[in-house]
Short mmCIF file of C-alpha atoms and ligand atoms in Angstrom, two decimals:
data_model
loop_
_atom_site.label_atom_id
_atom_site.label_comp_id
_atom_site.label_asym_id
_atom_site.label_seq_id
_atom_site.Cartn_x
_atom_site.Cartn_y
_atom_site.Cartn_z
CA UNK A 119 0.00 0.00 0.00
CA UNK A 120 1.58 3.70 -0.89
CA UNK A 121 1.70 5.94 1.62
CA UNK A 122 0.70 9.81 0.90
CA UNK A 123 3.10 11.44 3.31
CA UNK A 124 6.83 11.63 4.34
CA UNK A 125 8.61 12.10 7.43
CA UNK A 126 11.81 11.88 9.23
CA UNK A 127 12.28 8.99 10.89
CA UNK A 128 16.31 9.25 12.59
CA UNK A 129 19.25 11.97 12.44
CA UNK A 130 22.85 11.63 13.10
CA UNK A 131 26.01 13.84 12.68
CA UNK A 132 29.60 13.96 13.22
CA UNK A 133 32.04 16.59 14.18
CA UNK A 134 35.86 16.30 14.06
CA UNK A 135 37.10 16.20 17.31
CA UNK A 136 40.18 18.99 16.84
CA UNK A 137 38.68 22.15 18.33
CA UNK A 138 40.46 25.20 16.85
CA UNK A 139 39.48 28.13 18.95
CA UNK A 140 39.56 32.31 18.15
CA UNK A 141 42.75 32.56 20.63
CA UNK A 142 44.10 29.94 18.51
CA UNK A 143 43.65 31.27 15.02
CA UNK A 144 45.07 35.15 16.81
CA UNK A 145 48.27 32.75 16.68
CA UNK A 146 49.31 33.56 13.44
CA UNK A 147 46.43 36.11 12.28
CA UNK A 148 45.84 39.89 12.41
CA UNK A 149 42.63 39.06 14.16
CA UNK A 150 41.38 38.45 17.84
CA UNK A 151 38.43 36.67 19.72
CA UNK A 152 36.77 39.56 20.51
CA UNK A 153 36.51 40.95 17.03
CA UNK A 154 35.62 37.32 15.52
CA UNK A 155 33.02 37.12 18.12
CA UNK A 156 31.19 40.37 18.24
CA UNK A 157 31.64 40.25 14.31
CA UNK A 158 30.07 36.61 14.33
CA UNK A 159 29.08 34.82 17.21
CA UNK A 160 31.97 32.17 16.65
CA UNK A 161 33.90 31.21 19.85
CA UNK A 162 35.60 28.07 18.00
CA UNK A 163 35.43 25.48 15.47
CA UNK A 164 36.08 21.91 14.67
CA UNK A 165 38.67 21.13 12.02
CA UNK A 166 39.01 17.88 10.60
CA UNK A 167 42.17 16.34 11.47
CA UNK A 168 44.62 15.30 7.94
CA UNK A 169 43.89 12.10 7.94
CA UNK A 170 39.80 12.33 7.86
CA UNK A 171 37.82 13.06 4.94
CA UNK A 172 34.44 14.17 3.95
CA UNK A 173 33.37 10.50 3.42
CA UNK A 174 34.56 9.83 6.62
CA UNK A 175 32.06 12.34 8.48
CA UNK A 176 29.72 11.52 6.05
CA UNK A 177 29.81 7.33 6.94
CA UNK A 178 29.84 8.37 10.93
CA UNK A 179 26.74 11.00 10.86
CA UNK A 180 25.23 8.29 8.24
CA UNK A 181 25.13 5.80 10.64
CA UNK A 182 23.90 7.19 13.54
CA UNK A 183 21.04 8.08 11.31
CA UNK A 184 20.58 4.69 10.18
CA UNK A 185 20.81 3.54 13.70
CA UNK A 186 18.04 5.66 15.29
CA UNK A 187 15.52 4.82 12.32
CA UNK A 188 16.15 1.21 13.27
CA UNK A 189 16.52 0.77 9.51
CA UNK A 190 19.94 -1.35 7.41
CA UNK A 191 21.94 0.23 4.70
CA UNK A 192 20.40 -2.21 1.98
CA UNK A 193 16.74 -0.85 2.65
CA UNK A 194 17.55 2.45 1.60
CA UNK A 195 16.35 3.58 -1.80
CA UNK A 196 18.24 6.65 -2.83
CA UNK A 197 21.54 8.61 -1.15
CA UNK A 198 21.18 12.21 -1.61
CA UNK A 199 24.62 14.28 -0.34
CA UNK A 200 25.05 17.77 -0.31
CA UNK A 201 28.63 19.09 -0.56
CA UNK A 202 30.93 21.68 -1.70
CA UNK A 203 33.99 19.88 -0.90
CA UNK A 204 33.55 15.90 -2.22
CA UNK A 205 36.46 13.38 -1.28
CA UNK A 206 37.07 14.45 -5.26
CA UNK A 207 36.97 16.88 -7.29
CA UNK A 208 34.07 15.60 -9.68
CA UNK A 209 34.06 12.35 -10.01
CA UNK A 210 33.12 9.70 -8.46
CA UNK A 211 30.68 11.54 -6.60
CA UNK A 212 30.59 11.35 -2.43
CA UNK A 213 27.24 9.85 -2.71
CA UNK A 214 28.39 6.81 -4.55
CA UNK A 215 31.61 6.50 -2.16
CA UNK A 216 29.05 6.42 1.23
CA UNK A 217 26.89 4.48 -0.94
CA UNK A 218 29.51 1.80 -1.42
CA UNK A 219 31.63 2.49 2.34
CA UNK A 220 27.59 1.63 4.03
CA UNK A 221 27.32 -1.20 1.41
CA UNK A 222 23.68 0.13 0.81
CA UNK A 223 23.47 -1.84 -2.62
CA UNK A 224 19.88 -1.14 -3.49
CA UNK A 225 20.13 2.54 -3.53
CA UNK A 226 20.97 4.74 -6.45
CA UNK A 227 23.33 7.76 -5.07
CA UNK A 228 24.13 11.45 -6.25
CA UNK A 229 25.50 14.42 -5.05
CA UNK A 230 23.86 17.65 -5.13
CA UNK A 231 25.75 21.05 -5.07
CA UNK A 232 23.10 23.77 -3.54
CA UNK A 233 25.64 25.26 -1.22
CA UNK A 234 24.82 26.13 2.42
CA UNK A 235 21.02 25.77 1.01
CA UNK A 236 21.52 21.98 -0.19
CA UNK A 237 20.30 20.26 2.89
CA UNK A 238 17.04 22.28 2.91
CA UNK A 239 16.98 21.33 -1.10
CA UNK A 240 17.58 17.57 -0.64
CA UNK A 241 14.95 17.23 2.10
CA UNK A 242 12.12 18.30 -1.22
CA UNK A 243 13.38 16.55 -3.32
CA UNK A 244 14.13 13.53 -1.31
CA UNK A 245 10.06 13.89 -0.16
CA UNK A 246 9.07 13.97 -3.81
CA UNK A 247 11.56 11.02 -4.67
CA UNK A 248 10.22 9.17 -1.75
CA UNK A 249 6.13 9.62 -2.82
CA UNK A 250 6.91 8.70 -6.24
CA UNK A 251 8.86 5.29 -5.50
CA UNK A 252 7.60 4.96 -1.90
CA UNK A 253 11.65 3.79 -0.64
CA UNK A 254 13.70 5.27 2.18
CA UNK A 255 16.02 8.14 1.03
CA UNK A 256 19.38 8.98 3.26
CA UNK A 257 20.28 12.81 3.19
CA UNK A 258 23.46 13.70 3.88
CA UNK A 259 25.32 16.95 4.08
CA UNK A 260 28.77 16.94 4.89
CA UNK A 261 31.35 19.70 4.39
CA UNK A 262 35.01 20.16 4.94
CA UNK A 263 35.52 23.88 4.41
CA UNK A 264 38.72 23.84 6.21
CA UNK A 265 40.35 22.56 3.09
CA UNK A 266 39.31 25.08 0.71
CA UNK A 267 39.46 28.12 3.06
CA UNK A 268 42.73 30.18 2.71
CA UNK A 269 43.88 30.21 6.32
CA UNK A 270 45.98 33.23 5.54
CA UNK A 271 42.95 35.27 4.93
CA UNK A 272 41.40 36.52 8.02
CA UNK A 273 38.21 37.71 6.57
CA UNK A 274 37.30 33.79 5.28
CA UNK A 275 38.92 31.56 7.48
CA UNK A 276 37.33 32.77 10.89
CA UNK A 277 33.92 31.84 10.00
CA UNK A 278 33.74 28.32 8.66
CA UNK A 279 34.31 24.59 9.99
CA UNK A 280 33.82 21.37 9.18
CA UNK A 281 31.65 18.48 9.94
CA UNK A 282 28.37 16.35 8.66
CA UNK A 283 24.91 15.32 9.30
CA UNK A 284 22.21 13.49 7.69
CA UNK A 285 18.31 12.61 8.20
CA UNK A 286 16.89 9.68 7.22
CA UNK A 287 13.32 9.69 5.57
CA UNK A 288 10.68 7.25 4.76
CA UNK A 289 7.08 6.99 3.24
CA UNK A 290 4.38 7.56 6.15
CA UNK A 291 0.86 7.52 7.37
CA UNK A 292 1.48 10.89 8.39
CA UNK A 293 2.89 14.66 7.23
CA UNK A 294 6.44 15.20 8.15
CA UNK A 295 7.60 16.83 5.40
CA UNK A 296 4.82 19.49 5.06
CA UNK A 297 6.29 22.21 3.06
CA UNK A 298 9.04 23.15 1.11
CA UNK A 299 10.21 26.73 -0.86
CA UNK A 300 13.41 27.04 -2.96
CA UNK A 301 15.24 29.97 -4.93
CA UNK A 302 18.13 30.66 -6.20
CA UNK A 303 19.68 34.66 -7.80
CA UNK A 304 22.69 33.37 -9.77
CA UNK A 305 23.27 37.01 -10.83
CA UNK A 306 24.68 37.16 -7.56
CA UNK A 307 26.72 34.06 -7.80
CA UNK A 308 30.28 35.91 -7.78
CA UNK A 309 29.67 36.68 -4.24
CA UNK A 310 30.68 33.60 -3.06
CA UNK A 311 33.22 31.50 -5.07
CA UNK A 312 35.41 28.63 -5.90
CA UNK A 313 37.90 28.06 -8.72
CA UNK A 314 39.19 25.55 -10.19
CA UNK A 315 36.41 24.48 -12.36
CA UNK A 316 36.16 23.39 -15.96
CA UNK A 317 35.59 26.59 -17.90
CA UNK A 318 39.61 26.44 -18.94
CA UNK A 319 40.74 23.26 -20.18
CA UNK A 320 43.23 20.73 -18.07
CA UNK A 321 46.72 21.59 -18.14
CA UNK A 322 49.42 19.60 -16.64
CA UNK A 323 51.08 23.45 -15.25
CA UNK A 324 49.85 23.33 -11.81
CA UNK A 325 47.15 25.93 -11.45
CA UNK A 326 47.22 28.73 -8.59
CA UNK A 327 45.34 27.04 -5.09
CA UNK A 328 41.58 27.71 -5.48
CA UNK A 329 40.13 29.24 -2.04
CA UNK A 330 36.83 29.98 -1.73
CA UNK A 331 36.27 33.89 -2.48
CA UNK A 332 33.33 35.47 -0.70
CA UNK A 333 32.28 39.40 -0.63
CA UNK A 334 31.32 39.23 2.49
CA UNK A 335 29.42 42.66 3.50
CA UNK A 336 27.58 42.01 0.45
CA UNK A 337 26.48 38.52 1.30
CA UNK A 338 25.43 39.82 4.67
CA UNK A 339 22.44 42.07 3.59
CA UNK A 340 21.55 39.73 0.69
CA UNK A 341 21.11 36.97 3.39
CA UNK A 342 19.43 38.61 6.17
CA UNK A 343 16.85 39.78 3.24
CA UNK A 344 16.75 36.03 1.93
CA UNK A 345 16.31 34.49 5.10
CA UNK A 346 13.34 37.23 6.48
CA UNK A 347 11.57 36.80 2.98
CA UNK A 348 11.75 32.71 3.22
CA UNK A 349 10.64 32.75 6.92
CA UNK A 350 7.79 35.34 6.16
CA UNK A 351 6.50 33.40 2.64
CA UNK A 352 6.53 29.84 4.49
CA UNK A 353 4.46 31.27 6.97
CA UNK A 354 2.22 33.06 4.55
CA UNK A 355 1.87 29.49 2.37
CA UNK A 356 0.95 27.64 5.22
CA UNK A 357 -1.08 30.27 7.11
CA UNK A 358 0.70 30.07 10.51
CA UNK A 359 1.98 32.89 12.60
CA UNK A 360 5.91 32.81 14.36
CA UNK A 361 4.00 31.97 17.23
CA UNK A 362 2.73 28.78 16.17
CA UNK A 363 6.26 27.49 15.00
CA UNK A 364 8.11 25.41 17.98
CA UNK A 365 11.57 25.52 16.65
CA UNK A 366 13.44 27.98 14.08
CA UNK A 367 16.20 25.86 12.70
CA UNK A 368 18.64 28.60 10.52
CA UNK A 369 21.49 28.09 8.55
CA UNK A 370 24.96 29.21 10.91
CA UNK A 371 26.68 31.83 8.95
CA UNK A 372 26.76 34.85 11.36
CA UNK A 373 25.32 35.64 14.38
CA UNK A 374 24.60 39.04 13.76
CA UNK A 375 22.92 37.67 10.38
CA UNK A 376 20.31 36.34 12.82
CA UNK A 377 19.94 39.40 14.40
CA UNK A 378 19.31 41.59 11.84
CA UNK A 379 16.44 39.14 11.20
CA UNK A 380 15.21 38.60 14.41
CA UNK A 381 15.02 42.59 14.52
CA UNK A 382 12.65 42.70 11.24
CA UNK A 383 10.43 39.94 12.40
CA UNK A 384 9.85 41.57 16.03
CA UNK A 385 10.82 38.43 17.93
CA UNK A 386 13.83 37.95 20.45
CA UNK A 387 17.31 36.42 18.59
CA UNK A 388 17.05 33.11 20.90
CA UNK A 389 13.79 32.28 18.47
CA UNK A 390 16.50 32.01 15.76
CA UNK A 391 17.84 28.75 17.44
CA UNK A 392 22.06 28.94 17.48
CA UNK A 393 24.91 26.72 17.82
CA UNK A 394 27.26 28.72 15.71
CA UNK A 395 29.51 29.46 18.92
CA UNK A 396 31.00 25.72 18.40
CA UNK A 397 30.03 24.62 15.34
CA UNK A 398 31.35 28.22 12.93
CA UNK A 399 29.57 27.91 9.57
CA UNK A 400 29.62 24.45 8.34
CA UNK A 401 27.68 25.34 5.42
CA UNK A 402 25.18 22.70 3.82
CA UNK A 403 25.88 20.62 7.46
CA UNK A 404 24.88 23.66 9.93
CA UNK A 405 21.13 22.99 9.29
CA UNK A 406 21.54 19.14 10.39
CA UNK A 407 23.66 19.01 13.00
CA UNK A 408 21.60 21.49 14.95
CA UNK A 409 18.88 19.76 13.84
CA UNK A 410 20.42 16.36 15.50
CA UNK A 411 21.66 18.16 18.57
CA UNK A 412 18.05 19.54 18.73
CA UNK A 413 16.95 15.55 18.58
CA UNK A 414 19.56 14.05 20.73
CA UNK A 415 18.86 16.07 23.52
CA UNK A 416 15.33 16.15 23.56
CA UNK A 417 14.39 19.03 22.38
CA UNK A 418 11.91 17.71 20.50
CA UNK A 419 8.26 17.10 21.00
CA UNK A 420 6.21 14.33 19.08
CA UNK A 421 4.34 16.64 16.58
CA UNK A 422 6.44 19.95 16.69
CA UNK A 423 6.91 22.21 13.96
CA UNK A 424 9.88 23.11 12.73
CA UNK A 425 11.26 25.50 10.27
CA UNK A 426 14.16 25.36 8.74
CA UNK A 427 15.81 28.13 6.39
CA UNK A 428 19.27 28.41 4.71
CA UNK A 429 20.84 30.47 1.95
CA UNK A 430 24.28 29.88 0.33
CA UNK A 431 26.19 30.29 -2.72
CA UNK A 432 24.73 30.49 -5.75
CA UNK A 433 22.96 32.25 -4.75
CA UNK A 434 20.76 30.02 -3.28
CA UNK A 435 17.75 30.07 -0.49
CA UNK A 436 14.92 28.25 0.64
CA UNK A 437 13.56 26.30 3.64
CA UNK A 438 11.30 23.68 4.90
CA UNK A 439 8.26 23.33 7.30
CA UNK A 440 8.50 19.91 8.91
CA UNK A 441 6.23 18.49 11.71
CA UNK A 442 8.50 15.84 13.99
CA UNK A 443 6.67 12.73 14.27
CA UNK A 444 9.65 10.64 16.33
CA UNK A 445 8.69 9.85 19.54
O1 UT7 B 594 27.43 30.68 4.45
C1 UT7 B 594 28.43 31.45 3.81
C2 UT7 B 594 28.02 32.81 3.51
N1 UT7 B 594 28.87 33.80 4.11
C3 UT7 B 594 28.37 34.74 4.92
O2 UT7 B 594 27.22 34.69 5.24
C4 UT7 B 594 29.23 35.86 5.37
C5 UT7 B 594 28.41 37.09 5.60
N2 UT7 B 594 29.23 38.19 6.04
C6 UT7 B 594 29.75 38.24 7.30
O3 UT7 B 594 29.53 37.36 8.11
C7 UT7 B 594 30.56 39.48 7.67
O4 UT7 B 594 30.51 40.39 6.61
C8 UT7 B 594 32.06 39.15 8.02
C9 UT7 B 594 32.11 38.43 9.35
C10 UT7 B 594 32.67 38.29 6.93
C11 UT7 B 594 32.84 40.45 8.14
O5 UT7 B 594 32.25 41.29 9.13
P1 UT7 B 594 32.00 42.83 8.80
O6 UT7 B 594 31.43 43.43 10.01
O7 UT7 B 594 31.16 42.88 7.54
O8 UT7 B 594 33.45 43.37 8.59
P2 UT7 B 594 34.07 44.10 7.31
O9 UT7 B 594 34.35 43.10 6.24
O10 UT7 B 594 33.22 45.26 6.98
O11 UT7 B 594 35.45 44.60 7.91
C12 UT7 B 594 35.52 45.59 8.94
C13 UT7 B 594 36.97 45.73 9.34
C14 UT7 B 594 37.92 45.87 8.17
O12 UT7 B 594 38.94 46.75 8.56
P3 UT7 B 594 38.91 48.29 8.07
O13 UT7 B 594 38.91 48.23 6.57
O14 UT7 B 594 37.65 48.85 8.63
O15 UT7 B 594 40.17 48.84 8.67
C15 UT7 B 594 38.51 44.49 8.00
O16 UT7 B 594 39.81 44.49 7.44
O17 UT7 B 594 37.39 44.54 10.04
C16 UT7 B 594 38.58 44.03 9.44
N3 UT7 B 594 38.55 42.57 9.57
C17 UT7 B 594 39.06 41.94 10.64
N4 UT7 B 594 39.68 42.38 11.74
C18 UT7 B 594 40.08 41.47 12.64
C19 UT7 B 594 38.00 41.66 8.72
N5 UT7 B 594 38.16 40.42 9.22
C20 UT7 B 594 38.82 40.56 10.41
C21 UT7 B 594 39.27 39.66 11.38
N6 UT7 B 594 39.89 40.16 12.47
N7 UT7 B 594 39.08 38.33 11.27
#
């Protein structure tokens, strides 16, 4: 029998266990941990140690997932993983690596490059994927920013870490996944950057490192305006009011990003829930692993509603209304 609904049924994540803190990056920058935390809300960070890669916190945060859902790698049907940094460069993809390190052999496997956004894009398509075939899809996000940031840059490297999360989803009786909105302004794509790509053919010169770029007062207003709007329009789409939303799950870029929100909505910052103090900006992972924390430490009520929101490179935006059904 088909099921009309989806939900999430487990989370996991994984963070690195090397804690890099503000005092330790002053070190060897021009910077300090007061200005990186009144300019961000970032105390410290986890950076993956040299031997760990994306796959690996992928695999961990995968099965913890797997675990909680009481469910075996070789039920799931699909492996959806958001990155910006895969073990490689292209190909094969990090999807098909966890799909073969979990030995989940029934489930076809791509990646999916939405930026900080591409958990929040995975969980719709994964709930349209999931009505249409009716299988259990593992979403993944898991992000290693610490090897494309430029560590000698002190307006990039202070802000991001690494680590991974995932959710896993199945058909149900009930609405989990209630609502979804997605956008993306690629005119604005050159705000946040990484080289290194195929526009120029292959040479066998070794090219210049690619870092990842970012303009970052200009992201700022784009993404307290992207976030607001996304908040505001799921609300609108639905017809709920803040009030009736139990937990506001953003995307960790910048504390004072939340702010600047929480100022134009009229509600206190703490509604804008926050881990970014521990975690930095882990990109397409931020929205997860608070998302897990929130789970594993029972946060979360059976039937909930939660809202999550991101925006990222790309540009991209979007977010998700989701009522918990786990007990
Ligand atoms: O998910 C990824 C998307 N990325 C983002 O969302 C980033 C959004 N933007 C931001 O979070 C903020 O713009 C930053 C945290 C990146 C920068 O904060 P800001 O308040 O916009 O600072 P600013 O770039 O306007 O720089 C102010 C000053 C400059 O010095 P001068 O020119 O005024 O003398 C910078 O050189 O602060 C200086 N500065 C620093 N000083 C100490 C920049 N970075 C640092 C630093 N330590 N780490």
């Amino acid at each position: 029998m088909s099921l009309p609904f989806v939900k999430i049924a487990g989370t996991g994540s994984y963070l690195p266990q090397r804690v890099v803190s503000n005092d330790d990056l002053a070190l060897g920058l021009d910077t300090s941990d007061e200005w990186i935390y009144s300019h961000t809300g970032i105390r410290e960070r986890r950076i993956a140690a040299d031997n760990e890669s994306p796959l690996d916190m992928a695999f961990a945060a995968s099965r913890l997932a797997l675990q909680q859902a009481g469910m075996e790698p070789e039920e799931l049907g699909m492996i959806m993983l958001s990155t910006c940094t895969g073990d490689y460069n292209y190909l094969p993809s990090s999807a098909c690596l966890l799909q073969h390190r979990l030995q989940a052999k029934n489930a076809a496997a791509f990646d999916l490059l939405a930026a900080c956004s591409g958990f929040v894009y995975a969980l719709d398509l994964a709930g349209a994927w999931i009505l249409a075939h009716q299988k259990p899809v593992l979403v993944v996000a898991s992000e290693m920013l610490s090897r494309i940031t430029d560590w000698q840059s002190r307006e990039t490297c202070i802000l991001f870490g690494d680590g991974a999360a995932a959710a896993l989803l199945l058909p149900s009786a009930e609405e989990g996944l209630v609502y979804s909105c997605l956008g993306a302004d690629g005119e604005k794509g050159h705000l946040l950057a990484l080289g290194g790509g195929c526009k120029e053919p292959a040479s066998r010169e070794p090219r210049s490192p690619s870092y990842v770029e970012m303009q970052g007062r200009a992201l700022f207003s784009v993404a307290v305006r992207a976030i607001e709007q996304t908040i505001v329009k799921i609300l609108q789409e639905n017809q709920l009011s803040l009030e009736q939303i139990d937990h506001i799950i953003p995307h960790q870029a910048n504390l004072r990003i939340l702010e600047a929100v929480a100022k134009r909505l009229q509600i206190p910052t703490a509604r804008l829930l926050s881990n970014i103090d521990k975690t930095a900006n882990t990109s397409s992972a931020s929205i997860p692993i608070l998302l897990d924390e929130l789970n594993r430490t029972g946060k979360l009520k059976k039937n909930d509603l939660l809202l999550s929101v991101a925006f990222g490179g790309g540009l991209t935006y979007g977010g998700n209304l989701i009522r918990w059904l786990k007990d």
